[in-house]
XYZ file of C-alpha atoms in Angstrom:
688
model
C 79.020 -5.600 52.733
C 75.444 -4.478 52.393
C 72.733 -6.469 53.982
C 71.004 -8.408 51.158
C 67.746 -8.537 53.083
C 67.118 -4.892 53.463
C 64.807 -3.062 51.100
C 66.294 -1.509 47.975
C 65.865 2.178 47.332
C 65.895 3.517 43.749
C 67.112 6.857 42.587
C 63.725 8.498 42.900
C 63.536 7.481 46.520
C 60.889 4.775 45.935
C 61.153 1.646 48.012
C 60.795 -1.836 46.454
C 60.528 -5.134 48.331
C 63.052 -7.810 47.292
C 62.768 -11.511 46.425
C 65.532 -14.057 47.185
C 68.725 -13.507 49.093
C 72.427 -12.970 48.710
C 73.693 -11.534 45.464
C 70.597 -12.406 43.419
C 68.090 -10.043 44.856
C 65.983 -7.998 42.311
C 63.421 -5.311 42.692
C 59.624 -5.927 42.047
C 57.475 -2.885 41.713
C 53.951 -2.983 43.057
C 51.054 -0.632 43.277
C 50.406 -1.607 46.849
C 51.507 0.804 49.601
C 54.956 0.068 51.184
C 55.041 -1.620 54.543
C 56.717 -0.273 57.639
C 60.459 -0.980 57.772
C 60.258 -2.954 60.981
C 57.529 -5.192 59.673
C 59.330 -5.691 56.412
C 62.635 -6.529 58.048
C 61.059 -9.032 60.376
C 59.157 -10.620 57.522
C 62.116 -11.292 55.295
C 64.147 -12.901 58.101
C 61.612 -15.656 58.679
C 63.225 -18.158 56.297
C 63.717 -19.139 52.702
C 61.399 -22.135 52.082
C 59.274 -21.909 48.940
C 56.074 -22.401 50.834
C 56.995 -19.783 53.375
C 58.209 -17.499 50.568
C 54.783 -17.657 48.915
C 53.264 -16.855 52.275
C 55.644 -13.963 52.661
C 54.564 -12.543 49.283
C 50.946 -12.734 50.267
C 51.741 -11.149 53.605
C 53.551 -8.300 51.859
C 50.530 -7.658 49.578
C 52.055 -9.142 46.437
C 49.343 -10.775 44.236
C 49.580 -14.377 43.139
C 50.653 -14.843 39.466
C 47.304 -16.515 38.671
C 45.506 -13.507 40.068
C 47.621 -11.251 37.868
C 46.648 -13.264 34.761
C 42.968 -13.173 35.687
C 43.155 -9.421 36.236
C 44.703 -8.990 32.805
C 41.962 -11.100 31.203
C 39.306 -9.006 32.928
C 40.984 -5.847 31.699
C 40.997 -7.136 28.133
C 37.323 -8.110 28.355
C 36.462 -4.690 29.658
C 38.450 -3.043 26.862
C 36.635 -5.108 24.220
C 33.268 -4.240 25.756
C 34.122 -0.543 25.769
C 35.218 -0.752 22.124
C 32.001 -2.518 21.181
C 29.926 0.062 23.005
C 31.844 2.852 21.314
C 31.095 1.283 17.921
C 27.386 1.005 18.754
C 27.267 4.616 19.863
C 28.941 5.672 16.643
C 26.328 3.833 14.545
C 23.450 5.200 16.580
C 24.562 8.778 15.970
C 23.770 8.597 12.241
C 19.985 9.092 12.741
C 20.650 11.937 15.149
C 23.096 13.582 12.784
C 20.699 13.153 9.850
C 17.909 14.751 11.882
C 20.182 17.694 12.661
C 21.036 18.060 8.976
C 17.362 18.092 7.976
C 16.661 20.740 10.612
C 19.512 22.799 9.181
C 18.127 22.354 5.648
C 14.731 23.595 6.801
C 11.293 22.947 5.367
C 10.512 24.879 2.228
C 10.313 24.872 -1.535
C 12.044 21.540 -2.054
C 9.686 19.639 0.264
C 6.614 21.283 -1.248
C 7.759 20.404 -4.770
C 8.379 16.811 -3.759
C 5.032 16.858 -1.911
C 3.225 17.720 -5.152
C 5.011 15.112 -7.263
C 4.535 12.294 -4.759
C 0.970 13.444 -4.171
C 0.219 12.835 -7.845
C 1.589 9.306 -7.475
C -0.687 8.763 -4.482
C -3.566 10.258 -6.456
C -2.926 7.669 -9.177
C -3.302 4.947 -6.545
C -6.649 6.412 -5.476
C -7.832 6.500 -9.086
C -6.814 2.864 -9.583
C -8.999 1.789 -6.657
C -12.083 3.391 -8.233
C -11.615 3.084 -11.988
C -12.759 -0.533 -12.400
C -15.762 -0.242 -10.088
C -16.954 2.880 -11.929
C -16.371 1.478 -15.406
C -17.737 -1.989 -14.622
C -21.481 -1.241 -15.087
C -20.723 -0.217 -18.676
C -17.894 -2.660 -19.334
C -19.998 -5.633 -18.280
C -22.550 -4.774 -20.965
C -19.931 -4.002 -23.598
C -18.095 -7.303 -23.025
C -21.138 -9.277 -21.857
C -19.600 -10.304 -18.548
C -21.152 -12.888 -16.293
C -21.427 -12.366 -12.549
C -18.313 -14.495 -12.021
C -16.371 -12.422 -14.565
C -17.470 -9.190 -12.912
C -16.352 -10.430 -9.519
C -12.965 -11.486 -10.855
C -12.444 -8.148 -12.579
C -13.199 -6.320 -9.355
C -10.751 -8.460 -7.357
C -7.919 -8.618 -9.876
C -6.965 -4.998 -9.263
C -6.403 -5.686 -5.557
C -4.434 -8.833 -6.404
C -2.120 -6.769 -8.593
C -1.763 -4.035 -5.971
C -0.977 -6.639 -3.295
C 1.808 -8.132 -5.427
C 3.099 -4.686 -6.348
C 3.209 -3.460 -2.743
C 5.374 -6.363 -1.565
C 7.544 -6.331 -4.697
C 8.319 -2.616 -4.932
C 8.527 -2.156 -1.185
C 11.219 -4.829 -0.955
C 13.149 -3.493 -3.945
C 13.014 0.104 -2.697
C 15.303 -0.786 0.215
C 17.878 -2.199 -2.212
C 17.563 -0.226 -5.454
C 16.353 3.099 -4.123
C 13.052 4.842 -3.469
C 13.042 7.064 -6.543
C 14.192 4.376 -8.959
C 11.558 1.857 -7.861
C 8.809 4.482 -7.956
C 9.821 5.382 -11.513
C 9.605 1.732 -12.560
C 6.261 1.233 -10.815
C 4.628 4.322 -12.354
C 5.973 3.483 -15.804
C 4.437 -0.007 -15.654
C 1.137 1.450 -14.492
C 1.078 3.996 -17.325
C 1.871 1.443 -20.028
C -0.683 -1.171 -19.042
C -3.410 1.318 -18.131
C -3.097 2.762 -21.612
C -3.179 -0.667 -23.265
C -6.238 -1.752 -21.271
C -8.285 1.015 -22.908
C -8.039 -0.765 -26.259
C -8.372 -4.381 -25.084
C -11.511 -5.841 -26.646
C -11.492 -9.285 -25.024
C -12.146 -9.989 -21.387
C -8.995 -12.066 -20.927
C -6.554 -9.507 -22.276
C -8.353 -6.682 -20.473
C -8.094 -8.403 -17.088
C -4.408 -9.178 -17.735
C -3.636 -5.525 -18.479
C -5.484 -4.385 -15.347
C -3.524 -6.923 -13.288
C -0.214 -5.556 -14.594
C -1.441 -2.012 -14.049
C -2.260 -2.883 -10.448
C 1.190 -4.412 -9.925
C 2.695 -1.120 -11.060
C 0.587 1.239 -8.986
C 0.766 -1.078 -5.954
C 4.239 0.238 -5.214
C 3.160 3.848 -4.942
C 1.855 3.855 -1.344
C 4.792 2.122 0.422
C 7.460 3.921 -1.601
C 5.819 7.367 -1.539
C 5.487 7.514 2.251
C 8.976 6.125 2.829
C 10.473 8.503 0.269
C 8.781 11.648 1.580
C 9.352 10.867 5.272
C 13.111 10.811 4.733
C 13.060 14.458 3.625
C 11.126 15.637 6.702
C 12.362 16.677 10.109
C 10.797 15.177 13.215
C 8.428 18.023 14.144
C 7.045 18.254 10.575
C 6.742 14.558 9.805
C 3.319 13.620 11.166
C 1.568 16.720 9.880
C 2.913 16.677 6.334
C 2.532 12.933 5.851
C -1.108 13.447 6.831
C -1.526 16.239 4.287
C -0.102 13.866 1.693
C -3.113 11.596 2.257
C -5.317 14.313 0.759
C -4.120 13.299 -2.683
C -5.664 9.844 -2.300
C -8.970 11.638 -1.706
C -8.352 13.772 -4.805
C -7.835 10.562 -6.774
C -11.269 9.311 -5.757
C -12.861 12.668 -6.585
C -11.098 12.779 -9.959
C -12.255 9.264 -10.876
C -15.846 9.868 -9.746
C -16.161 13.239 -11.437
C -14.699 12.100 -14.765
C -16.853 8.936 -14.733
C -19.930 11.054 -14.116
C -18.995 13.392 -16.946
C -17.798 10.858 -19.534
C -19.422 7.428 -19.231
C -23.085 8.457 -19.665
C -22.166 10.101 -22.987
C -22.239 7.018 -25.147
C -21.378 9.054 -28.253
C -17.906 9.879 -26.902
C -16.265 7.008 -28.741
C -15.815 5.380 -32.108
C -15.922 1.956 -33.724
C -14.129 0.169 -36.530
C -16.596 -2.336 -37.868
C -18.104 -4.749 -35.385
C -14.868 -6.109 -33.937
C -13.302 -2.938 -32.477
C -15.464 -0.769 -30.243
C -14.174 2.209 -28.243
C -17.058 3.387 -26.110
C -17.239 6.137 -23.522
C -16.152 3.953 -20.597
C -12.896 3.321 -22.429
C -12.398 7.068 -22.766
C -12.859 7.254 -18.999
C -10.210 4.559 -18.405
C -7.853 6.461 -20.722
C -8.336 9.711 -18.815
C -7.713 7.963 -15.500
C -4.070 7.221 -16.247
C -3.174 10.918 -16.582
C -2.263 11.432 -12.870
C 0.233 8.602 -13.150
C 1.778 10.193 -16.246
C 2.066 13.553 -14.473
C 3.698 11.935 -11.423
C 6.144 10.057 -13.635
C 7.141 13.238 -15.459
C 7.679 15.160 -12.219
C 9.615 12.364 -10.537
C 12.263 12.463 -13.265
C 13.490 15.787 -11.839
C 13.515 14.659 -8.184
C 16.648 13.282 -6.441
C 17.056 9.996 -4.628
C 16.489 9.828 -0.884
C 19.789 10.804 0.817
C 18.958 8.534 3.731
C 18.844 5.547 1.387
C 22.160 6.620 -0.157
C 23.760 6.776 3.284
C 22.463 3.297 4.093
C 24.023 2.164 0.799
C 27.393 3.797 1.654
C 27.028 6.360 -1.164
C 28.236 9.229 0.976
C 29.130 11.755 -1.715
C 25.797 11.498 -3.533
C 23.900 11.918 -0.274
C 25.957 14.994 0.619
C 25.249 16.606 -2.770
C 21.490 16.017 -2.455
C 21.374 17.361 1.091
C 23.241 20.447 -0.103
C 20.704 20.821 -2.927
C 17.823 20.642 -0.421
C 19.543 23.189 1.834
C 20.321 25.665 -0.948
C 16.891 25.353 -2.588
C 15.025 26.070 0.643
C 17.144 28.963 1.895
C 17.374 30.565 -1.530
C 13.561 30.547 -1.713
C 13.431 32.136 1.757
C 15.657 35.002 0.647
C 18.837 33.827 2.346
C 21.070 32.516 -0.472
C 24.226 33.376 1.485
C 23.658 30.595 4.019
C 26.295 27.905 3.597
C 25.769 24.170 3.990
C 28.216 23.471 6.790
C 28.130 19.675 6.983
C 31.479 18.190 5.992
C 31.266 14.633 7.289
C 28.329 12.258 7.621
C 28.561 8.980 9.448
C 27.846 6.083 7.131
C 27.008 2.484 8.091
C 29.056 -0.146 6.303
C 27.314 -2.575 3.934
C 28.756 -5.380 1.831
C 25.908 -6.495 -0.430
C 26.635 -4.031 -3.234
C 30.354 -4.821 -3.108
C 29.545 -8.493 -3.645
C 27.519 -7.664 -6.727
C 30.309 -5.523 -8.155
C 32.893 -8.268 -7.618
C 30.701 -10.726 -9.518
C 30.087 -8.254 -12.341
C 33.746 -8.369 -13.361
C 33.616 -12.016 -14.382
C 31.615 -14.302 -16.659
C 29.390 -13.586 -19.646
C 26.745 -10.863 -19.799
C 24.015 -13.419 -19.093
C 25.928 -14.802 -16.116
C 26.438 -11.325 -14.718
C 22.734 -10.600 -15.232
C 21.715 -13.755 -13.397
C 24.197 -13.207 -10.562
C 23.057 -9.640 -10.010
C 19.361 -10.441 -10.010
C 19.617 -13.640 -7.984
C 21.705 -11.786 -5.420
C 19.133 -9.008 -5.378
C 16.321 -11.513 -4.808
C 18.250 -13.099 -1.933
C 18.876 -9.698 -0.361
C 15.200 -8.750 -0.603
C 14.065 -12.057 0.873
C 16.616 -11.769 3.675
C 15.379 -8.269 4.440
C 11.772 -9.488 4.567
C 12.662 -12.341 6.901
C 14.511 -9.907 9.161
C 11.144 -8.261 9.942
C 10.501 -11.257 12.202
C 13.541 -10.441 14.356
C 12.864 -10.426 18.125
C 13.132 -6.641 18.430
C 10.543 -6.097 15.661
C 8.316 -9.159 15.974
C 5.731 -8.064 18.549
C 5.193 -4.536 17.279
C 5.178 -5.843 13.703
C 2.428 -8.321 14.553
C 0.353 -5.631 16.253
C 0.630 -3.140 13.386
C -0.150 -5.914 10.864
C -3.378 -6.745 12.733
C -4.325 -3.063 12.789
C -3.691 -2.798 9.032
C -5.721 -5.943 8.343
C -8.737 -5.059 10.488
C -8.900 -1.514 9.128
C -8.654 -2.638 5.504
C -11.103 -5.501 6.035
C -13.801 -3.077 7.128
C -12.946 -0.127 4.892
C -12.693 -1.932 1.557
C -15.421 -4.440 2.361
C -17.953 -1.758 3.251
C -16.649 0.444 0.417
C -17.961 -2.177 -2.005
C -20.959 -3.202 0.108
C -22.481 0.299 0.348
C -22.900 0.803 -3.459
C -24.155 -2.761 -3.866
C -26.669 -2.216 -1.082
C -27.910 0.927 -2.829
C -28.288 -1.027 -6.078
C -30.233 -3.705 -4.218
C -32.615 -1.122 -2.759
C -33.089 0.355 -6.237
C -33.793 -3.082 -7.670
C -36.293 -3.890 -4.942
C -38.082 -0.626 -5.631
C -37.998 -1.402 -9.344
C -39.349 -4.900 -8.802
C -42.202 -3.594 -6.709
C -43.452 -1.656 -9.747
C -43.330 -4.517 -12.239
C -46.298 -4.816 -14.626
C -47.698 -8.246 -15.459
C -49.625 -8.936 -18.704
C -51.464 -12.237 -18.894
C -52.805 -13.835 -22.088
C -52.723 -10.648 -24.132
C -53.162 -10.934 -27.905
C -51.546 -8.289 -30.110
C -51.884 -8.451 -33.891
C -50.361 -6.242 -36.630
C -49.047 -3.704 -34.135
C -45.956 -1.505 -34.483
C -44.027 -1.238 -31.196
C -42.079 2.059 -31.333
C -41.789 2.787 -27.597
C -39.642 1.439 -24.747
C -40.721 -1.712 -22.992
C -39.415 -1.980 -19.421
C -40.103 -3.721 -16.145
C -42.764 -6.035 -17.579
C -43.684 -9.717 -17.534
C -45.771 -11.119 -20.397
C -47.284 -14.564 -19.813
C -48.996 -16.757 -22.428
C -49.312 -13.909 -24.909
C -49.798 -14.078 -28.691
C -48.050 -11.664 -31.087
C -49.039 -12.025 -34.736
C -47.519 -9.929 -37.580
C -46.090 -7.405 -35.091
C -43.077 -5.142 -35.684
C -40.528 -4.147 -33.020
C -38.257 -1.480 -34.546
C -35.579 0.760 -32.979
C -36.680 0.381 -29.375
C -35.212 -0.529 -25.980
C -36.428 -3.531 -24.051
C -35.299 -3.414 -20.421
C -36.088 -5.934 -17.708
C -38.777 -7.630 -19.783
C -39.576 -11.315 -19.688
C -41.774 -13.241 -22.111
C -43.020 -16.561 -20.745
C -44.794 -19.279 -22.765
C -45.730 -16.778 -25.482
C -46.166 -17.147 -29.244
C -44.440 -14.933 -31.853
C -45.556 -15.554 -35.410
C -44.472 -13.602 -38.506
C -42.871 -10.890 -36.328
C -39.975 -8.585 -37.204
C -37.346 -7.242 -34.749
C -34.874 -4.551 -35.898
C -32.311 -2.354 -34.051
C -33.227 -3.665 -30.635
C -31.210 -2.773 -27.531
C -31.994 -4.994 -24.587
C -31.100 -5.268 -20.912
C -32.036 -8.263 -18.767
C -34.580 -9.360 -21.368
C -35.358 -13.053 -21.877
C -37.710 -15.341 -23.791
C -38.536 -18.453 -21.770
C -40.517 -21.471 -23.050
C -41.728 -19.441 -26.037
C -42.508 -20.461 -29.609
C -41.221 -18.322 -32.514
C -42.413 -18.996 -36.068
C -41.287 -17.230 -39.261
C -39.692 -14.429 -37.222
C -36.705 -12.258 -38.234
C -34.155 -10.568 -35.921
C -32.104 -7.941 -37.759
C -29.253 -5.985 -36.107
C -30.308 -6.823 -32.548
C -28.503 -7.999 -29.433
C -31.088 -10.738 -28.868
C -28.838 -13.748 -29.264
C -30.135 -17.186 -29.962
C -27.874 -18.896 -27.431
C -28.272 -16.518 -24.498
C -31.626 -14.725 -24.628
C -33.886 -17.656 -25.555
C -34.343 -20.264 -22.813
C -36.033 -23.547 -23.732
C -37.661 -21.888 -26.723
C -38.905 -23.522 -29.905
C -37.586 -21.734 -33.005
C -39.289 -22.556 -36.306
C -37.950 -20.879 -39.430
C -36.502 -18.051 -37.319
C -33.598 -15.987 -38.717
C -30.912 -13.898 -36.962
C -29.303 -11.401 -39.361
C -26.307 -9.170 -38.492
C -26.444 -9.734 -34.743
C -24.640 -7.091 -32.705
C -21.332 -8.012 -31.109
C -21.275 -7.153 -27.444
C -24.134 -5.889 -25.354
C -24.716 -2.433 -26.795
C -27.005 -0.151 -24.883
C -28.064 3.423 -24.637
C -25.687 4.260 -21.821
C -27.208 7.639 -21.174
C -30.372 5.904 -20.036
C -28.790 2.826 -18.499
C -26.191 4.297 -16.148
C -27.626 5.573 -12.910
C -25.924 8.769 -11.771
C -26.607 7.794 -8.145
C -23.649 5.381 -8.258
C -21.286 8.144 -9.416
C -22.729 10.497 -6.832
C -22.181 7.964 -4.037
C -18.558 7.490 -5.065
C -18.007 11.241 -5.298
C -19.553 11.952 -1.889
C -17.673 9.056 -0.295
C -14.354 10.424 -1.552
C -15.203 13.961 -0.517
C -16.275 12.892 2.967
C -12.715 11.896 3.946
C -11.682 15.564 3.798
C -12.690 16.384 7.431
C -10.843 13.321 8.712
C -7.693 14.269 6.797
C -7.798 17.824 8.126
C -8.290 16.676 11.727
C -5.451 14.163 11.406
C -3.120 16.747 9.892
C -3.769 19.280 12.649
C -3.660 16.863 15.597
C -1.168 14.186 14.527
C 1.805 15.890 16.172
C -0.217 17.236 19.104
C -2.186 14.282 20.484
C -0.071 11.464 19.059
C -0.495 8.698 16.540
C -2.080 6.133 18.839
C -4.999 8.294 19.928
C -5.694 9.246 16.308
C -5.718 5.610 15.157
C -7.636 4.136 18.081
C -10.190 6.937 18.322
C -10.851 6.972 14.590
C -11.327 3.194 14.359
C -13.715 3.138 17.311
C -15.756 6.001 15.807
C -15.887 4.106 12.509
C -17.153 1.041 14.366
C -20.008 3.137 15.758
C -20.954 4.305 12.261
C -21.107 0.735 10.951
C -23.368 -0.367 13.786
C -25.988 2.271 12.939
C -26.137 1.073 9.320
C -28.427 -1.681 10.627
C -31.086 1.008 11.000
C -30.898 2.116 7.338
C -33.821 1.115 5.123
C -33.604 3.707 2.335
C -31.042 4.641 -0.305
C -30.190 8.043 1.105
C -29.826 6.729 4.652
C -27.219 4.278 3.352
C -25.492 7.131 1.490
C -25.406 9.211 4.683
C -23.761 6.517 6.803
C -21.466 5.638 3.911
C -20.114 9.198 4.064
C -19.929 9.196 7.874
C -17.983 5.944 7.852
C -15.446 7.258 5.325
C -15.077 10.520 7.267
C -14.453 8.720 10.560
C -11.977 6.221 9.123
C -9.801 8.730 7.224
C -7.870 9.814 10.325
C -7.079 6.183 11.182
C -5.539 5.613 7.763
C -3.351 8.679 8.204
C -2.151 7.534 11.604
C -1.471 3.971 10.445
C 0.654 5.132 7.524
C 2.610 7.617 9.652
C 3.397 5.166 12.447
C 4.423 2.475 9.942
C 7.067 4.786 8.496
C 8.385 5.687 11.956
C 8.360 2.203 13.457
C 11.026 0.590 11.276
C 14.696 1.415 10.581
C 15.742 2.897 7.241
C 17.130 -0.381 5.876
C 13.766 -2.120 6.397
C 11.305 0.766 6.169
C 10.020 0.338 2.600
C 10.069 -3.466 2.886
C 7.955 -3.399 6.036
C 5.553 -0.852 4.548
C 5.214 -2.972 1.417
C 4.461 -6.150 3.368
C 1.910 -4.365 5.552
C 0.274 -2.705 2.544
C 0.146 -6.110 0.862
C -1.622 -7.391 3.983
C -4.069 -4.525 3.566
C -4.880 -5.543 -0.011
C -5.260 -9.173 1.056
C -7.836 -8.040 3.598
C -9.590 -6.082 0.834
C -9.807 -9.205 -1.348
C -11.183 -11.330 1.489
C -13.728 -8.771 2.669
C -15.095 -7.884 -0.777
C -15.538 -11.591 -1.531
C -17.284 -12.307 1.787
C -19.464 -9.208 1.826
C -20.555 -9.757 -1.754
C -22.000 -13.149 -0.829
C -24.471 -11.548 1.583
C -25.872 -8.896 -0.795
C -29.606 -9.507 -1.000
C -29.481 -12.087 1.801
C -28.725 -10.175 4.989
C -26.835 -7.095 6.059
C -26.307 -8.245 9.638
C -23.260 -10.412 8.909
C -21.218 -7.724 7.043
C -22.031 -5.122 9.686
C -21.134 -7.387 12.614
C -17.884 -8.459 10.953
C -16.880 -4.856 10.251
C -17.852 -3.683 13.721
C -15.881 -6.462 15.433
C -12.787 -5.933 13.279
C -12.725 -2.181 13.896
C -13.178 -2.518 17.660
C -10.415 -5.136 17.948
C -8.043 -3.139 15.754
C -8.804 0.132 17.516
C -8.126 -1.306 20.979
C -4.969 -3.066 19.828
C -3.655 0.190 18.351
C -3.157 1.565 21.863
C -0.596 -1.198 22.471
C 1.710 0.157 19.762
C 4.680 2.359 20.727
C 4.156 6.109 20.405
C 6.502 7.494 17.729
C 5.546 11.161 17.825
C 8.920 12.427 19.104
C 11.118 9.613 17.816
C 13.932 10.203 15.324
C 13.757 8.042 12.197
C 16.120 5.131 12.819
């Protein structure tokens, strides 16, 4: 009989230690190396107690059952971790694969066509920023606006653009870049056109608000849209060239205002209630870039990167193939084949939820479910910008946006107003004062301007078909006088007495032009509606020239940014440009003439242009595709908020002091410029 205590040997010659004794021995395989036979034999003859048996197993290198279970748990944890890491790696390869596809597609005709179309949309945004300020000097006379009304009209455009930036930026990450840009431009076109014919102040300001909401989406969507068709080494340069169109928008608005508004005859009227003067023709012409961009965008495809984020794989593949074939066909290589067969696609569930809901309920219920779900998705995406991995950099870039916009837009309004103030001070220094003059039976057929008449007497005098500008009559007597076809600007009668006097077809209104006056048997016949003037004489071409030169001066900054953006990096462009702009603002304190202010106005715009380019480029590159347009929209909305605050604050100090606006601008630019160096460099980073 075989010894039950000796080691068993299997057919392959492997040795297994045995548990138990007698007939019930069984093999137990282990990964541990076999012991020497002598040691093993001596071990198993020690006894058969359970405690000693457990000791024997440990002595033979057999692990405890609890240790085996723990090892299995550790193995499972490690397997789950490896699976999770493999999933993360798979998701992270989508940006790399997309970058490789764009490199294979090349940079050519398709990108340049899209560049032109999106440039027109950006040009429309530039026009919108200038159109109200250029038309306001004429519109305020045509609609008789008070200072409060003028200020509100100037701010309402930025309010609309702020709302539009946040709205369309958020929707572009859910509905698509192209679709949202089409909606935004269409709204801008419609309400810009309607505002040309609005006769009342209330309806005009409402149309300009809606127009601003439309065009407000152009900047965040345009940069996001175009960046997703560019490969990494082309991105900074070509996004900078795109900024040139904003400059062209300012030049277009300034040039057309200069050529159209002073020609008062370029309009028509229908009675006294409907007037279409030259400034309205200018507003009508200014919506043409938006129309051209809208027409061109109809033929452009959606961003394939957005389609991939939305799990629309086939559509993205077709568009990428279109980009590839268009570029290589234009380069004379039509035989090149688009070789991409599979594209990694992240999984999303939001759209599936909407589709499930669309199969049930009434049409109204489906409409409400879709749009309420869309609103929730947009809000969730906005709140996700405060996630820990985006919070710090998001705060820094928001401060840079705010400080740059605070100075740029604030001084952009302050410079023209400062020039007007210097003109007014020069005008006031040449005022003529007439004291106790007596004029009888005289026919005034020449322009009266920049005069003050005190305690005068005018008997049987006739004022026919003349202009009266910046004239004030104080404590004077008008008896048996006749006024006909009078056009006035800043003309008032204060504490005067008018007897048996007739006003026929004049804009001298009883309730606005006569202050504490005594009217005896005085008649107002056919008073003019509005504040009609000879615009050719009234509008100073210096204002148009300042706007034109300011827009043109950003050209050097755009060129420098385009050439150096991918060479020196975004941070040096932003920080250096903002610090140079701060230096220009400081020297404005030394300006005491109109042309000195114009010079530093141009220098400031030239120095700040590169910073704008860098800010817009780094904003696109800093955020992932699913949040890119949303983040850009929020930051651009912050920019417009800064514009509203700065224009309001700076306007309060016109004619009081120029130290406060300059110090505020200087401080904001220095803080923003230094903080810009704390942002991450994105020059060689693939779009996530």
